[in-house]
Amino acid sequence: MKNDNFVIQGDICWSTSLTALKTMPDAFLVCVEGKSAGVYPQLPQRFAELPLFDYRGKLVIPGLVDLHIHAPQFAFRGLGMDMELLDWLDSHAFPEEAKFNDIDYARSAYGLFTEHLKRSSNTRFVVYATVHVPATLLLMELLEESGLVCMVGKVNMDRNSPDSLREYSAASSLEATREWLGAADTYTRVKPVLTPRFIPSCSDDLMRGLGALRREFNLPVQSHLSENRSEIEWVRKLCPASGSYGAAYRDFDLFGNDTPEGGPTVMAHCVWPDENEIALMARRGVFAAHCPQSNANLSSGIAPVRRLLLAGVPVGLGSDIAGGTSSSVFRAMADAVQVSKLRRVLLDNDDKALTLEEVFYLGTVGGGVFFEKSGMGRCGSFEPRYDFDALIIDDSSLATSGWRTAPFALSIRDRLERTVYLGDNHTIAAKYVQGRLITA
Amino acid sequence: MKNDNFVIQGDICWSTSLTALKTMPDAFLVCVEGKSAGVYPQLPQRFAELPLFDYRGKLVIPGLVDLHIHAPQFAFRGLGMDMELLDWLDSHAFPEEAKFNDIDYARSAYGLFTEHLKRSSNTRFVVYATVHVPATLLLMELLEESGLVCMVGKVNMDRNSPDSLREYSAASSLEATREWLGAADTYTRVKPVLTPRFIPSCSDDLMRGLGALRREFNLPVQSHLSENRSEIEWVRKLCPASGSYGAAYRDFDLFGNDTPEGGPTVMAHCVWPDENEIALMARRGVFAAHCPQSNANLSSGIAPVRRLLLAGVPVGLGSDIAGGTSSSVFRAMADAVQVSKLRRVLLDNDDKALTLEEVFYLGTVGGGVFFEKSGMGRCGSFEPRYDFDALIIDDSSLATSGWRTAPFALSIRDRLERTVYLGDNHTIAAKYVQGRLITA
């Protein structure tokens, strides 16, 4: 047997559906060849010879999935938060991204970014890079070495962008994308994802060319959708025939496929979709990456996650660094609950607030399905044959009087809730991805 | 000279008004007899003999002020967050608070609470205890020993509360309050604050008696105001003659004085005040403790802080543990900015969002003025004669490529913004209160 065959003992918890958690105190989680071989109250005899790692008293949960993060924006997270989206892009995002034309700067900045991700609560990431092919390949190399599982996109943008970042033409952008795709297939844990920045920054020719590349290489797609009302109005003017922002992506063949099963596409934000756009996402299996902290920071609004879920849209969570300031998907879970309550009370509507169980599902299985649809393994659960992505949480620092002993002992479910609200990187005792221990 | 005469060198920052920060890189902050003796770009000769503590490269800011925290609720912070206010009180707050009838439980729970506050970003606290006199005095003793500066209230509640917590009658509640006040004047850094829980849990007789105690002992007052729409409706029925929730407190003489200067009163939440209530608060100098995280967690809403400020209501920030999950006033600052943006965009109104400068003022000087009005010293600033309450922040762990060197060096203002959004207790290198180093 190989090194990635072992057993973990601890207080184990994972989602079995959008609304249900399975918890097993002091149980055994078995890893065979990098995949879960199940969770057992007693260790079965056939695994008795495997190395046993003792995490008794600690929480063991699936690794968290970040469906939307901008790698080059890590350098200015937590800055410019008094601005709105378009001002903030001009003053912070675009100038910083332009620096990644310099491969030495990229090595330094992406090195810090990768080290940060290793220490974070997340095990999988769908990542925006920049337009620059060498820096994007370097980022992929660093992430591959980290052991994390990632989808990374070289960004396309050929209009409505500053000279320092704008690609010269649709043709040159597409040529650079082919060059990148040709060099990007050497990694095992990091795969390319097509990344038109968003419709306002991509010409029709570029979008059509990317739609053709998607079919040719059978690639997943990420972009931004309906984040901000003035942005939506802009897209309406840019693509008057499409009828909606989402339909514009569809018309360029960058919005899933004709069936809910095919053509993995993830759209960040979806704060202001109308009913038609929601129905289109559901019909074509387009994922929404809900980024609640970013949507507050950039004065975007609160995404109608309950409506998306009821309509059958697949939903996961995103940190959206640096629109969001925290990279933790725990924080995204807590924020998702909080803003769903504000949405309900301020808009006086009947949408029920999201629950802990629901946001935990979204941050594990919900985002994990996007990796599965993209052919990168199942993740987000401890059911057999899921990739062994696991967090070990030492929540003892969050404790208060009597929390381990009757009558005040907390359930695993309550310890999970408290970790979602109060945990930080310091509470992560260990992190495994595909059975490998990630050490930062 | 005494031990609390010394000099600190670092990157110093404080609020000079609601909208302005003063920043002085690599400057000298002088402490004489526990008070600020000013900030200097070069150290004046007359202070050259004082011990110099070298915090170069670190941020030095005033200690943060938490205007609203429930000490007994610390034990269940981050739990029950899927509930609304009244359910959560019944299932979590009241049963936990009832445990403080047991002084041994109180010693354990308040011991952990006090240790946590010592490690936190805050130096001053306005604290709810429980109805229990011995446990409340014990909490005051523990806080006094900690070196933190606090106002602590024995809670009054004689109706609409579970049997395990409800006081038998207005008379017995008032008698217990007198007993507590008699024993509570032995501390130097911890002072009593009258604490009717909120109008629904206090009979008219009790409220009138507390109003009389307030005048007799010249005491500050804390309570809750207009947190939740069903609560407001309830108060309207309980006090039909008053006209508003705030006016009901006024009618019991527990809502400031006839001038904006006198009778310090702080009211937590103020999420749904009408124009009359806002005007009444301004006229009588009643403080609002804005608790944005709690107001989201408990589905209360978003307080109209901009309107309160424009009307002249004094405003500070509160963690509202355990309605809020984080005890950090940094988090309250970030949340205050974020929810002010959501309020604007969701309610489509013209109230400008709060800025970093504004929330930093609210979390330092804004709350600090309540201590000053209560005769507990000036705090929240480094101007001369303010109490020397200071945080030393090591923000190097928040750094990214080139942050200390041109052309990527961050300003002190930007480092402060990043600390507000990303800092946690681990970034606090040291904390001083009234010139004393607090060590946890």
PDB file of N, CA and C in Angstrom, chain B residues 15 36 69 80 94 116 139-140 167 174 209 256 290 303 319 359 368 389 393 437:
ATOM      1  N   SER B  15      -7.956  59.196  15.554  1.00  0.00           N
ATOM      2  CA  SER B  15      -8.992  60.034  14.943  1.00  0.00           C
ATOM      3  C   SER B  15      -8.909  61.448  15.500  1.00  0.00           C
ATOM      4  N   SER B  36      -1.845  60.254  28.117  1.00  0.00           N
ATOM      5  CA  SER B  36      -1.029  60.694  26.991  1.00  0.00           C
ATOM      6  C   SER B  36      -0.436  62.063  27.281  1.00  0.00           C
ATOM      7  N   ILE B  69     -21.871  44.533  25.542  1.00  0.00           N
ATOM      8  CA  ILE B  69     -21.485  43.116  25.563  1.00  0.00           C
ATOM      9  C   ILE B  69     -22.149  42.438  26.766  1.00  0.00           C
ATOM     10  N   GLY B  80     -26.646  28.791  17.896  1.00  0.00           N
ATOM     11  CA  GLY B  80     -28.058  29.180  17.767  1.00  0.00           C
ATOM     12  C   GLY B  80     -28.255  30.308  16.776  1.00  0.00           C
ATOM     13  N   PHE B  94     -31.493  32.811  28.049  1.00  0.00           N
ATOM     14  CA  PHE B  94     -32.051  32.702  29.397  1.00  0.00           C
ATOM     15  C   PHE B  94     -31.524  31.465  30.147  1.00  0.00           C
ATOM     16  N   HIS B 116     -10.482  36.230  27.906  1.00  0.00           N
ATOM     17  CA  HIS B 116     -10.734  36.516  26.489  1.00  0.00           C
ATOM     18  C   HIS B 116     -10.694  38.024  26.230  1.00  0.00           C
ATOM     19  N   LEU B 139     -17.844  39.261  38.810  1.00  0.00           N
ATOM     20  CA  LEU B 139     -17.413  39.724  37.489  1.00  0.00           C
ATOM     21  C   LEU B 139     -16.675  41.059  37.610  1.00  0.00           C
ATOM     22  N   MET B 140     -17.214  41.956  38.423  1.00  0.00           N
ATOM     23  CA  MET B 140     -16.561  43.265  38.589  1.00  0.00           C
ATOM     24  C   MET B 140     -15.166  43.102  39.194  1.00  0.00           C
ATOM     25  N   GLU B 167     -36.956  38.210  38.629  1.00  0.00           N
ATOM     26  CA  GLU B 167     -36.960  38.645  40.024  1.00  0.00           C
ATOM     27  C   GLU B 167     -38.413  38.681  40.512  1.00  0.00           C
ATOM     28  N   LEU B 174     -35.357  46.004  43.172  1.00  0.00           N
ATOM     29  CA  LEU B 174     -34.740  47.279  43.578  1.00  0.00           C
ATOM     30  C   LEU B 174     -33.870  47.087  44.827  1.00  0.00           C
ATOM     31  N   GLY B 209     -38.768  52.846  39.875  1.00  0.00           N
ATOM     32  CA  GLY B 209     -37.792  52.719  40.964  1.00  0.00           C
ATOM     33  C   GLY B 209     -36.360  52.895  40.470  1.00  0.00           C
ATOM     34  N   GLY B 256     -31.383  59.619  29.524  1.00  0.00           N
ATOM     35  CA  GLY B 256     -30.645  60.872  29.514  1.00  0.00           C
ATOM     36  C   GLY B 256     -31.367  61.937  30.312  1.00  0.00           C
ATOM     37  N   HIS B 290     -24.110  50.826  18.255  1.00  0.00           N
ATOM     38  CA  HIS B 290     -24.397  50.148  16.981  1.00  0.00           C
ATOM     39  C   HIS B 290     -23.720  48.781  16.986  1.00  0.00           C
ATOM     40  N   ALA B 303     -29.115  49.297  11.354  1.00  0.00           N
ATOM     41  CA  ALA B 303     -29.387  50.583  12.003  1.00  0.00           C
ATOM     42  C   ALA B 303     -29.050  51.735  11.057  1.00  0.00           C
ATOM     43  N   SER B 319     -20.077  44.913  20.370  1.00  0.00           N
ATOM     44  CA  SER B 319     -19.973  43.543  19.842  1.00  0.00           C
ATOM     45  C   SER B 319     -21.288  42.794  20.053  1.00  0.00           C
ATOM     46  N   VAL B 359     -15.954  54.834  10.921  1.00  0.00           N
ATOM     47  CA  VAL B 359     -16.138  53.711  11.853  1.00  0.00           C
ATOM     48  C   VAL B 359     -14.972  53.614  12.834  1.00  0.00           C
ATOM     49  N   GLY B 368     -15.754  56.141  23.393  1.00  0.00           N
ATOM     50  CA  GLY B 368     -14.983  56.675  24.513  1.00  0.00           C
ATOM     51  C   GLY B 368     -15.685  57.814  25.231  1.00  0.00           C
ATOM     52  N   ASP B 389      -4.727  54.533  26.658  1.00  0.00           N
ATOM     53  CA  ASP B 389      -5.244  53.231  26.208  1.00  0.00           C
ATOM     54  C   ASP B 389      -4.711  53.038  24.786  1.00  0.00           C
ATOM     55  N   ILE B 393      -0.179  46.977  17.087  1.00  0.00           N
ATOM     56  CA  ILE B 393      -0.598  46.001  16.076  1.00  0.00           C
ATOM     57  C   ILE B 393       0.599  45.585  15.232  1.00  0.00           C
ATOM     58  N   LEU B 437       0.423  47.822  31.030  1.00  0.00           N
ATOM     59  CA  LEU B 437       0.477  46.755  30.036  1.00  0.00           C
ATOM     60  C   LEU B 437      -0.443  45.621  30.496  1.00  0.00           C
TER      61      LEU B 437
END
